[in-house]
mmCIF file of C-alpha atoms in Angstrom:
data_model
loop_
_atom_site.group_PDB
_atom_site.id
_atom_site.type_symbol
_atom_site.label_atom_id
_atom_site.label_comp_id
_atom_site.label_asym_id
_atom_site.label_seq_id
_atom_site.Cartn_x
_atom_site.Cartn_y
_atom_site.Cartn_z
ATOM 1 C CA MET A 1 7.334 47.371 -43.272
ATOM 2 C CA ASN A 2 5.697 50.798 -43.190
ATOM 3 C CA PRO A 3 6.095 52.570 -46.590
ATOM 4 C CA PHE A 4 6.221 56.092 -45.152
ATOM 5 C CA PRO A 5 9.558 57.647 -44.097
ATOM 6 C CA ALA A 6 10.134 58.785 -40.505
ATOM 7 C CA ILE A 7 12.920 61.353 -40.070
ATOM 8 C CA LEU A 8 14.432 61.607 -36.590
ATOM 9 C CA ILE A 9 15.623 65.028 -35.372
ATOM 10 C CA GLY A 10 18.389 64.138 -32.902
ATOM 11 C CA GLY A 11 20.938 65.885 -30.745
ATOM 12 C CA PRO A 12 21.873 66.686 -27.146
ATOM 13 C CA PRO A 13 19.608 68.814 -24.928
ATOM 14 C CA HIS A 14 19.506 72.548 -25.694
ATOM 15 C CA SER A 15 20.787 72.113 -29.241
ATOM 16 C CA GLY A 16 17.766 73.776 -30.835
ATOM 17 C CA LYS A 17 15.963 70.595 -31.950
ATOM 18 C CA SER A 18 12.451 71.811 -31.157
ATOM 19 C CA VAL A 19 12.943 75.179 -32.851
ATOM 20 C CA LEU A 20 14.537 73.544 -35.900
ATOM 21 C CA THR A 21 11.677 71.052 -36.070
ATOM 22 C CA TYR A 22 9.167 73.884 -35.998
ATOM 23 C CA LEU A 23 10.964 75.877 -38.711
ATOM 24 C CA LEU A 24 11.235 72.813 -40.931
ATOM 25 C CA THR A 25 7.598 71.802 -40.601
ATOM 26 C CA GLN A 26 6.426 75.350 -41.301
ATOM 27 C CA GLU A 27 8.592 75.557 -44.440
ATOM 28 C CA LEU A 28 7.491 72.125 -45.624
ATOM 29 C CA ARG A 29 3.852 73.042 -45.121
ATOM 30 C CA ARG A 30 4.440 76.239 -47.116
ATOM 31 C CA GLN A 31 5.799 74.101 -49.939
ATOM 32 C CA GLY A 32 2.846 71.713 -49.774
ATOM 33 C CA VAL A 33 4.831 68.719 -48.470
ATOM 34 C CA GLU A 34 2.390 66.578 -46.531
ATOM 35 C CA HIS A 35 3.801 65.219 -43.263
ATOM 36 C CA TYR A 36 3.227 65.182 -39.512
ATOM 37 C CA VAL A 37 5.498 65.986 -36.567
ATOM 38 C CA LEU A 38 5.484 63.334 -33.853
ATOM 39 C CA ARG A 39 6.860 64.604 -30.535
ATOM 40 C CA ALA A 40 8.263 61.332 -29.247
ATOM 41 C CA CYS A 41 9.435 62.811 -25.953
ATOM 42 C CA PRO A 42 7.271 63.888 -22.992
ATOM 43 C CA ASP A 43 8.513 67.498 -22.866
ATOM 44 C CA GLY A 44 5.198 69.256 -23.470
ATOM 45 C CA GLU A 45 6.387 70.848 -26.715
ATOM 46 C CA GLY A 46 4.401 71.471 -29.900
ATOM 47 C CA ASP A 47 3.771 74.077 -32.597
ATOM 48 C CA TRP A 48 1.806 76.020 -30.011
ATOM 49 C CA SER A 49 4.933 76.418 -27.840
ATOM 50 C CA GLN A 50 6.679 78.241 -30.690
ATOM 51 C CA GLU A 51 3.684 80.441 -31.518
ATOM 52 C CA ALA A 52 2.155 81.318 -28.158
ATOM 53 C CA PRO A 53 3.505 84.153 -25.992
ATOM 54 C CA PRO A 54 6.303 83.031 -23.609
ATOM 55 C CA GLU A 55 4.146 83.496 -20.517
ATOM 56 C CA THR A 56 1.475 81.235 -22.021
ATOM 57 C CA VAL A 57 4.079 78.594 -22.849
ATOM 58 C CA ARG A 58 5.280 78.609 -19.247
ATOM 59 C CA LEU A 59 1.699 78.250 -18.050
ATOM 60 C CA LEU A 60 0.687 75.394 -20.340
ATOM 61 C CA ARG A 61 3.833 73.297 -20.701
ATOM 62 C CA GLN A 62 3.710 70.120 -18.647
ATOM 63 C CA LYS A 63 6.906 68.127 -18.834
ATOM 64 C CA GLY A 64 6.487 64.429 -18.302
ATOM 65 C CA SER A 65 9.000 61.628 -17.980
ATOM 66 C CA PHE A 66 9.974 58.704 -20.175
ATOM 67 C CA SER A 67 8.692 55.288 -19.184
ATOM 68 C CA ALA A 68 8.643 51.885 -20.845
ATOM 69 C CA ASP A 69 4.909 52.338 -21.441
ATOM 70 C CA PHE A 70 5.495 55.738 -23.090
ATOM 71 C CA VAL A 71 8.130 54.220 -25.404
ATOM 72 C CA ASP A 72 5.809 51.299 -26.225
ATOM 73 C CA ARG A 73 3.056 53.717 -27.298
ATOM 74 C CA VAL A 74 5.399 55.812 -29.434
ATOM 75 C CA CYS A 75 6.818 52.716 -31.148
ATOM 76 C CA ARG A 76 3.318 51.404 -31.832
ATOM 77 C CA ASP A 77 2.208 54.660 -33.458
ATOM 78 C CA LEU A 78 5.429 54.953 -35.455
ATOM 79 C CA ALA A 79 4.957 51.428 -36.785
ATOM 80 C CA GLN A 80 1.402 52.160 -37.946
ATOM 81 C CA ARG A 81 1.981 55.714 -39.215
ATOM 82 C CA HIS A 82 -0.365 56.951 -41.929
ATOM 83 C CA LEU A 83 1.801 59.875 -43.116
ATOM 84 C CA PRO A 84 5.510 60.653 -43.503
ATOM 85 C CA LEU A 85 6.792 61.768 -40.094
ATOM 86 C CA ILE A 86 9.341 64.098 -38.572
ATOM 87 C CA VAL A 87 10.183 62.690 -35.126
ATOM 88 C CA ASP A 88 11.535 64.720 -32.187
ATOM 89 C CA ALA A 89 12.876 62.075 -29.798
ATOM 90 C CA GLY A 90 14.480 64.111 -27.016
ATOM 91 C CA GLY A 91 18.108 64.753 -26.118
ATOM 92 C CA LYS A 92 19.196 61.992 -23.700
ATOM 93 C CA PRO A 93 17.649 58.685 -24.775
ATOM 94 C CA THR A 94 18.435 55.523 -22.849
ATOM 95 C CA ARG A 95 19.029 52.218 -24.605
ATOM 96 C CA ASP A 96 15.380 51.296 -24.006
ATOM 97 C CA GLN A 97 14.199 54.628 -25.407
ATOM 98 C CA GLU A 98 16.353 54.034 -28.466
ATOM 99 C CA ARG A 99 13.762 51.456 -29.523
ATOM 100 C CA ILE A 100 12.052 54.490 -31.073
ATOM 101 C CA PHE A 101 14.988 54.838 -33.488
ATOM 102 C CA ASP A 102 14.338 51.360 -34.904
ATOM 103 C CA HIS A 103 11.023 52.619 -36.298
ATOM 104 C CA CYS A 104 12.645 55.593 -38.060
ATOM 105 C CA THR A 105 14.301 55.638 -41.470
ATOM 106 C CA HIS A 106 16.471 58.801 -41.557
ATOM 107 C CA ALA A 107 18.128 61.247 -39.152
ATOM 108 C CA VAL A 108 18.934 64.953 -38.952
ATOM 109 C CA LEU A 109 21.562 65.599 -36.267
ATOM 110 C CA ILE A 110 22.193 68.910 -34.537
ATOM 111 C CA SER A 111 24.501 69.808 -31.649
ATOM 112 C CA ALA A 112 26.292 72.764 -30.130
ATOM 113 C CA THR A 113 29.463 70.651 -29.772
ATOM 114 C CA VAL A 114 31.548 68.326 -31.935
ATOM 115 C CA GLU A 115 31.308 65.683 -29.208
ATOM 116 C CA GLY A 116 27.524 65.828 -29.330
ATOM 117 C CA LEU A 117 27.466 65.266 -33.086
ATOM 118 C CA THR A 118 29.882 62.347 -32.735
ATOM 119 C CA GLU A 119 27.729 60.708 -30.059
ATOM 120 C CA TRP A 120 24.545 61.080 -32.087
ATOM 121 C CA ARG A 121 26.197 59.974 -35.324
ATOM 122 C CA GLU A 122 27.229 56.738 -33.634
ATOM 123 C CA ARG A 123 23.713 56.329 -32.250
ATOM 124 C CA ALA A 124 22.078 56.874 -35.660
ATOM 125 C CA GLU A 125 24.479 54.490 -37.393
ATOM 126 C CA ARG A 126 23.923 51.840 -34.718
ATOM 127 C CA HIS A 127 20.219 51.845 -35.594
ATOM 128 C CA GLY A 128 20.764 51.915 -39.354
ATOM 129 C CA LEU A 129 19.411 55.426 -39.947
ATOM 130 C CA ALA A 130 20.403 57.255 -43.125
ATOM 131 C CA ILE A 131 21.896 60.584 -41.996
ATOM 132 C CA ILE A 132 20.588 63.542 -43.994
ATOM 133 C CA ALA A 133 22.328 66.391 -42.152
ATOM 134 C CA GLU A 134 24.814 67.151 -39.373
ATOM 135 C CA LEU A 135 24.516 70.717 -38.096
ATOM 136 C CA HIS A 136 26.504 72.716 -35.561
ATOM 137 C CA SER A 137 24.156 75.080 -33.721
ATOM 138 C CA VAL A 138 25.386 78.420 -32.358
ATOM 139 C CA LEU A 139 23.602 81.174 -30.469
ATOM 140 C CA ASP A 140 25.503 83.949 -32.227
ATOM 141 C CA GLY A 141 26.778 83.424 -35.726
ATOM 142 C CA ALA A 142 25.731 83.298 -39.335
ATOM 143 C CA ASP A 143 24.451 80.256 -41.188
ATOM 144 C CA ARG A 144 27.123 78.440 -43.174
ATOM 145 C CA ILE A 145 26.924 75.426 -45.476
ATOM 146 C CA ASP A 146 30.187 73.447 -45.530
ATOM 147 C CA ALA A 147 28.995 70.489 -47.623
ATOM 148 C CA ASP A 148 25.707 69.615 -49.280
ATOM 149 C CA ALA A 149 26.300 66.002 -50.362
ATOM 150 C CA PRO A 150 25.998 63.252 -49.453
ATOM 151 C CA VAL A 151 25.329 64.729 -45.998
ATOM 152 C CA LEU A 152 24.349 68.380 -45.499
ATOM 153 C CA ARG A 153 26.903 69.838 -43.073
ATOM 154 C CA GLY A 154 27.268 73.349 -41.735
ATOM 155 C CA GLN A 155 26.531 75.857 -39.024
ATOM 156 C CA ILE A 156 23.064 77.076 -38.114
ATOM 157 C CA GLY A 157 22.508 80.093 -35.883
ATOM 158 C CA SER A 158 19.791 81.948 -34.018
ATOM 159 C CA LEU A 159 17.542 78.985 -33.243
ATOM 160 C CA GLU A 160 15.502 81.019 -30.792
ATOM 161 C CA ARG A 161 11.855 80.565 -29.940
ATOM 162 C CA HIS A 162 9.248 82.928 -31.367
ATOM 163 C CA THR A 163 11.533 84.380 -34.076
ATOM 164 C CA GLY A 164 10.089 82.317 -36.918
ATOM 165 C CA ALA A 165 13.144 83.070 -39.061
ATOM 166 C CA VAL A 166 14.048 80.399 -41.629
ATOM 167 C CA GLY A 167 17.684 80.911 -42.599
ATOM 168 C CA PRO A 168 19.736 79.486 -45.501
ATOM 169 C CA VAL A 169 20.641 76.245 -43.726
ATOM 170 C CA ALA A 170 17.061 75.492 -42.664
ATOM 171 C CA LEU A 171 15.886 76.224 -46.211
ATOM 172 C CA ALA A 172 18.522 73.893 -47.660
ATOM 173 C CA LEU A 173 17.583 71.201 -45.150
ATOM 174 C CA ALA A 174 13.891 71.584 -45.974
ATOM 175 C CA GLN A 175 14.733 70.914 -49.620
ATOM 176 C CA ARG A 176 16.586 67.742 -48.642
ATOM 177 C CA LEU A 177 13.656 66.591 -46.505
ATOM 178 C CA LYS A 178 11.294 67.321 -49.368
ATOM 179 C CA GLN A 179 13.240 64.813 -51.475
ATOM 180 C CA VAL A 180 12.840 62.159 -48.765
ATOM 181 C CA LEU A 181 9.174 62.863 -48.077
ATOM 182 C CA ILE A 182 8.423 61.709 -51.602
ATOM 183 C CA TYR A 183 4.657 61.537 -51.375
ATOM 184 C CA THR A 184 2.926 64.650 -52.667
ATOM 185 C CA ASP A 185 0.036 66.070 -50.715
ATOM 186 C CA VAL A 186 -2.218 65.303 -53.689
ATOM 187 C CA GLU A 187 -1.224 61.607 -53.688
ATOM 188 C CA LEU A 188 -1.627 61.231 -49.949
ATOM 189 C CA LYS A 189 -4.885 63.102 -49.835
ATOM 190 C CA ALA A 190 -6.342 61.012 -52.651
ATOM 191 C CA TYR A 191 -5.313 57.820 -50.851
ATOM 192 C CA HIS A 192 -6.713 58.870 -47.472
ATOM 193 C CA LEU A 193 -9.933 60.342 -48.821
ATOM 194 C CA SER A 194 -10.622 57.167 -50.795
ATOM 195 C CA HIS A 195 -10.611 55.306 -47.468
ATOM 196 C CA ALA A 196 -12.868 57.765 -45.619
ATOM 197 C CA PRO A 197 -15.685 55.938 -43.782
ATOM 198 C CA THR A 198 -18.464 58.333 -44.885
ATOM 199 C CA GLU A 199 -19.717 59.487 -48.264
ATOM 200 C CA LEU A 200 -19.176 63.159 -47.404
ATOM 201 C CA VAL A 201 -15.657 64.325 -46.557
ATOM 202 C CA ILE A 202 -14.871 67.865 -45.392
ATOM 203 C CA ASP A 203 -11.389 68.616 -46.723
ATOM 204 C CA ILE A 204 -10.145 71.600 -44.696
ATOM 205 C CA ASP A 205 -8.101 72.992 -47.612
ATOM 206 C CA HIS A 206 -11.031 72.716 -50.003
ATOM 207 C CA LEU A 207 -13.316 74.323 -47.424
ATOM 208 C CA ALA A 208 -10.870 77.221 -47.064
ATOM 209 C CA ARG A 209 -10.918 77.798 -50.822
ATOM 210 C CA ARG A 210 -14.710 77.624 -50.877
ATOM 211 C CA ILE A 211 -15.036 80.491 -48.413
ATOM 212 C CA GLY A 212 -12.262 82.553 -50.033
ATOM 213 C CA LEU A 213 -9.360 82.270 -47.594
ATOM 214 C CA PRO A 214 -6.107 83.486 -49.197
ATOM 215 C CA GLU A 215 -4.044 80.593 -50.611
ATOM 216 C CA ARG A 216 -0.736 81.966 -49.384
ATOM 217 C CA GLU A 217 -0.100 81.889 -45.629
ATOM 218 C CA ARG A 218 -3.569 80.521 -45.041
ATOM 219 C CA ARG A 219 -4.569 80.835 -41.388
ATOM 220 C CA TRP A 220 -8.085 80.302 -40.088
ATOM 221 C CA GLN A 221 -9.596 83.143 -38.057
ATOM 222 C CA PRO A 222 -12.716 83.015 -35.856
ATOM 223 C CA ASP A 223 -14.519 85.368 -38.261
ATOM 224 C CA ASP A 224 -14.258 82.652 -40.918
ATOM 225 C CA LEU A 225 -16.342 80.215 -38.899
ATOM 226 C CA PRO A 226 -19.906 81.295 -39.905
ATOM 227 C CA SER A 227 -19.076 80.991 -43.612
ATOM 228 C CA ALA A 228 -17.462 77.602 -43.051
ATOM 229 C CA LEU A 229 -20.480 76.281 -41.155
ATOM 230 C CA ASP A 230 -22.777 77.363 -43.993
ATOM 231 C CA GLU A 231 -20.967 74.797 -46.168
ATOM 232 C CA VAL A 232 -21.664 71.854 -43.843
ATOM 233 C CA PRO A 233 -24.882 69.848 -44.376
ATOM 234 C CA ASP A 234 -26.696 67.969 -41.640
ATOM 235 C CA THR A 235 -25.299 64.509 -42.349
ATOM 236 C CA ALA A 236 -22.584 62.066 -41.310
ATOM 237 C CA LEU A 237 -19.170 63.304 -42.387
ATOM 238 C CA SER A 238 -15.415 62.806 -42.179
ATOM 239 C CA ILE A 239 -12.983 65.703 -41.566
ATOM 240 C CA TYR A 240 -9.510 65.766 -43.142
ATOM 241 C CA GLY A 241 -6.593 68.199 -43.069
ATOM 242 C CA ARG A 242 -4.830 70.765 -40.888
ATOM 243 C CA GLY A 243 -7.089 73.098 -38.980
ATOM 244 C CA PRO A 244 -7.448 74.642 -35.514
ATOM 245 C CA ASN A 245 -9.158 72.709 -32.736
ATOM 246 C CA TRP A 246 -12.114 75.107 -32.690
ATOM 247 C CA LEU A 247 -12.786 74.556 -36.415
ATOM 248 C CA TYR A 248 -12.841 70.789 -35.974
ATOM 249 C CA ALA A 249 -15.178 71.095 -32.982
ATOM 250 C CA ALA A 250 -17.525 73.464 -34.820
ATOM 251 C CA LEU A 251 -17.780 71.177 -37.865
ATOM 252 C CA ALA A 252 -18.465 68.133 -35.697
ATOM 253 C CA LEU A 253 -21.086 69.974 -33.652
ATOM 254 C CA ARG A 254 -22.833 71.183 -36.810
ATOM 255 C CA ALA A 255 -23.087 67.568 -38.000
ATOM 256 C CA ALA A 256 -24.198 66.153 -34.601
ATOM 257 C CA PRO A 257 -25.905 63.899 -33.753
ATOM 258 C CA ASN A 258 -24.778 62.335 -37.039
ATOM 259 C CA THR A 259 -21.582 60.290 -36.953
ATOM 260 C CA VAL A 260 -18.298 62.165 -37.422
ATOM 261 C CA PHE A 261 -14.851 60.761 -38.207
ATOM 262 C CA LEU A 262 -11.483 62.537 -37.930
ATOM 263 C CA PHE A 263 -8.246 61.661 -39.705
ATOM 264 C CA ASP A 264 -5.335 61.304 -37.290
ATOM 265 C CA PRO A 265 -1.821 60.640 -38.660
ATOM 266 C CA ARG A 266 -1.217 58.120 -35.866
ATOM 267 C CA LEU A 267 -4.623 56.408 -35.909
ATOM 268 C CA GLY A 268 -6.031 56.864 -39.395
ATOM 269 C CA TRP A 269 -9.796 57.427 -39.556
ATOM 270 C CA GLN A 270 -11.416 57.367 -36.119
ATOM 271 C CA PRO A 271 -14.498 58.911 -34.529
ATOM 272 C CA PRO A 272 -13.793 61.332 -31.680
ATOM 273 C CA VAL A 273 -13.676 59.576 -28.336
ATOM 274 C CA SER A 274 -17.065 58.955 -26.767
ATOM 275 C CA LEU A 275 -17.340 60.819 -23.455
ATOM 276 C CA THR A 276 -20.109 61.168 -20.892
ATOM 277 C CA CYS A 277 -20.717 63.678 -18.100
ATOM 278 C CA ALA A 278 -21.504 62.886 -14.458
ATOM 279 C CA SER A 279 -21.267 64.711 -11.136
ATOM 280 C CA SER A 280 -19.247 61.769 -9.786
ATOM 281 C CA ALA A 281 -16.529 62.042 -12.470
ATOM 282 C CA ALA A 282 -12.994 61.657 -11.130
ATOM 283 C CA PRO A 283 -9.730 62.470 -12.963
ATOM 284 C CA ALA A 284 -7.888 59.489 -14.434
ATOM 285 C CA ALA A 285 -6.392 59.356 -17.924
ATOM 286 C CA VAL A 286 -7.638 62.943 -18.247
ATOM 287 C CA SER A 287 -7.683 65.484 -15.426
ATOM 288 C CA TRP A 288 -9.202 68.960 -15.371
ATOM 289 C CA GLN A 289 -9.260 72.320 -13.672
ATOM 290 C CA ILE A 290 -12.599 74.140 -13.457
ATOM 291 C CA THR A 291 -13.215 77.885 -13.217
ATOM 292 C CA THR A 292 -16.807 79.130 -12.866
ATOM 293 C CA THR A 293 -18.327 82.568 -13.425
ATOM 294 C CA SER A 294 -21.947 83.654 -13.492
ATOM 295 C CA GLU A 295 -22.026 83.114 -17.262
ATOM 296 C CA TRP A 296 -19.755 80.175 -18.090
ATOM 297 C CA THR A 297 -17.777 77.200 -16.811
ATOM 298 C CA TRP A 298 -14.185 76.923 -18.034
ATOM 299 C CA ILE A 299 -12.858 73.353 -18.128
ATOM 300 C CA GLU A 300 -9.139 73.091 -18.779
ATOM 301 C CA MET A 301 -8.343 69.462 -19.567
ATOM 302 C CA GLN A 302 -4.899 68.024 -19.000
ATOM 303 C CA PRO A 303 -3.438 64.675 -20.005
ATOM 304 C CA GLY A 304 -3.142 62.300 -17.082
ATOM 305 C CA MET A 305 -0.204 60.624 -18.840
ATOM 306 C CA PRO A 306 2.615 61.882 -21.089
ATOM 307 C CA TYR A 307 1.277 60.078 -24.179
ATOM 308 C CA LEU A 308 -2.505 59.970 -24.516
ATOM 309 C CA ASP A 309 -3.922 56.692 -25.776
ATOM 310 C CA TYR A 310 -7.166 56.944 -27.757
ATOM 311 C CA HIS A 311 -8.474 53.572 -26.593
ATOM 312 C CA GLU A 312 -7.832 54.317 -22.916
ATOM 313 C CA ILE A 313 -9.576 57.700 -23.150
ATOM 314 C CA ASP A 314 -12.639 56.387 -25.028
ATOM 315 C CA GLY A 315 -15.537 56.084 -22.573
ATOM 316 C CA THR A 316 -14.044 58.472 -20.002
ATOM 317 C CA THR A 317 -16.450 60.461 -17.801
ATOM 318 C CA LEU A 318 -16.125 64.249 -17.554
ATOM 319 C CA PRO A 319 -17.606 66.442 -14.791
ATOM 320 C CA ALA A 320 -21.218 67.493 -15.174
ATOM 321 C CA CYS A 321 -21.649 71.285 -15.098
ATOM 322 C CA ASP A 322 -24.499 73.744 -14.556
ATOM 323 C CA PRO A 323 -26.680 73.304 -17.675
ATOM 324 C CA GLN A 324 -27.653 76.994 -17.603
ATOM 325 C CA ARG A 325 -24.086 78.191 -18.197
ATOM 326 C CA GLY A 326 -21.983 78.140 -21.332
ATOM 327 C CA ILE A 327 -18.931 75.871 -21.530
ATOM 328 C CA VAL A 328 -15.361 76.895 -22.375
ATOM 329 C CA LEU A 329 -13.006 74.011 -23.187
ATOM 330 C CA SER A 330 -9.225 74.250 -23.294
ATOM 331 C CA GLY A 331 -6.181 72.050 -22.994
ATOM 332 C CA LYS A 332 -3.113 70.891 -24.878
ATOM 333 C CA ILE A 333 -4.882 67.780 -26.167
ATOM 334 C CA PRO A 334 -5.469 66.106 -29.560
ATOM 335 C CA HIS A 335 -8.416 66.965 -31.774
ATOM 336 C CA TRP A 336 -10.107 63.615 -31.140
ATOM 337 C CA LEU A 337 -10.317 64.486 -27.435
ATOM 338 C CA THR A 338 -11.294 68.140 -27.912
ATOM 339 C CA VAL A 339 -14.094 67.166 -30.292
ATOM 340 C CA GLY A 340 -15.238 64.337 -28.033
ATOM 341 C CA ALA A 341 -15.503 66.746 -25.091
ATOM 342 C CA ALA A 342 -17.329 69.325 -27.212
ATOM 343 C CA LEU A 343 -19.890 66.705 -28.234
ATOM 344 C CA ALA A 344 -20.339 65.678 -24.589
ATOM 345 C CA TYR A 345 -21.199 69.268 -23.583
ATOM 346 C CA ARG A 346 -23.083 70.269 -26.739
ATOM 347 C CA HIS A 347 -26.452 70.687 -24.994
ATOM 348 C CA HIS A 348 -25.275 73.690 -22.954
ATOM 349 C CA PRO A 349 -26.489 77.156 -24.082
ATOM 350 C CA TRP A 350 -23.201 77.760 -25.928
ATOM 351 C CA LEU A 351 -19.755 76.282 -26.152
ATOM 352 C CA ALA A 352 -16.358 77.836 -26.840
ATOM 353 C CA ILE A 353 -12.915 76.360 -27.514
ATOM 354 C CA VAL A 354 -9.584 77.880 -26.477
ATOM 355 C CA GLN A 355 -6.652 77.601 -28.872
ATOM 356 C CA ALA A 356 -3.329 77.422 -27.016
ATOM 357 C CA GLN A 357 -1.770 80.140 -29.190
ATOM 358 C CA GLU A 358 -4.626 82.511 -28.211
ATOM 359 C CA TYR A 359 -5.028 81.650 -24.567
ATOM 360 C CA THR A 360 -6.820 84.867 -23.624
ATOM 361 C CA ASN A 361 -10.024 84.092 -25.551
ATOM 362 C CA GLY A 362 -12.463 81.277 -26.133
ATOM 363 C CA ILE A 363 -13.901 80.945 -29.645
ATOM 364 C CA VAL A 364 -17.613 80.143 -29.715
ATOM 365 C CA VAL A 365 -18.244 77.084 -31.902
ATOM 366 C CA THR A 366 -21.943 76.447 -31.270
ATOM 367 C CA SER A 367 -24.662 78.502 -29.616
ATOM 368 C CA GLY A 368 -28.354 78.707 -28.956
ATOM 369 C CA VAL A 369 -28.234 82.303 -27.682
ATOM 370 C CA GLN A 370 -27.974 85.492 -29.698
ATOM 371 C CA GLU A 371 -25.187 87.145 -27.710
ATOM 372 C CA HIS A 372 -22.728 84.319 -28.407
ATOM 373 C CA ARG A 373 -22.831 83.599 -32.127
ATOM 374 C CA PRO A 374 -20.349 81.091 -33.619
ATOM 375 C CA GLY A 375 -17.025 82.775 -34.292
ATOM 376 C CA SER A 376 -17.430 85.366 -31.522
ATOM 377 C CA LEU A 377 -14.908 85.587 -28.696
ATOM 378 C CA VAL A 378 -15.274 85.056 -24.955
ATOM 379 C CA ALA A 379 -12.681 87.084 -23.043
ATOM 380 C CA LEU A 380 -10.975 84.948 -20.398
ATOM 381 C CA ARG A 381 -8.125 87.120 -19.171
ATOM 382 C CA GLY A 382 -8.683 88.308 -15.614
ATOM 383 C CA ASN A 383 -11.200 85.569 -14.873
ATOM 384 C CA ARG A 384 -8.762 83.100 -13.339
#
């Protein structure tokens, strides 16, 4: 049995599950509680969808559909989890999709109606989940705590995207989750780093301290990249911790052609997928949209399936592009795919990565030309 807890966030559609999940994970990160959010439903959501402008969210979100294969993949990754998880499982699960619940340990329930809470309470109890909280969500109304033990009950309001407001109920719930997610970040980090496959490990938090990023509300900016790269030697390395996709790509490219490993909460330590480029490449597990200008080629990668499988992506062929132009990579994809694609195109004059929250610019991560130094921006707006 997996030793790490997995807390299901459950409730009917449009109850505020995704916003609550985002607020909880942000508060838990602020308190140093190590965990990972697994979106176990093919709705195209993620942290980026709470942080990016609404028009960007509409552009990037790609809703998929549940399938038996999708559920199989989620259950597999839940069973082999390497961190405590918060699991967003969608609002209308079928009996087959409820197999996901059997791999969870606890539940937080939220609904706009009493009937919705009753339905989800019965569902959680049927699968033996320990209920932590039952919350009534309202569009207009103040937070209210009705009971705090043994189950946190009350009313939570204003669960609207892009507000980022953590109210009293969300704060109280975060404290309850903190008690369940009993592993400290120090304990987990020590365990994972001791199993790193290379002698050198780049710990993103330690790297941030080395270059002087503020401890509180730490957020990587493109201007931080040159200083970070100065700390990376030319040797095989493993990368651990939370960081933007462009930082991971830049660190891996600095180490190339030496071997690089990434820590993924679903997979553990893995190298980025190995990808090749060919003019005959055809979309399959990964598809793409290409935009070309006189200076660069923008490749926006898209998952060909709702739940990307590392082993099915490994060995995929990407389209070959004009070697005289820079490359801009984007897409709502995991780090192991972003880094794999960056390594595949690393011989172009320069390469930039787009972060979903900042969809108007590409961030240069490696370059052999003076006008595009690492950390500089490539303006994309108006070029599509």
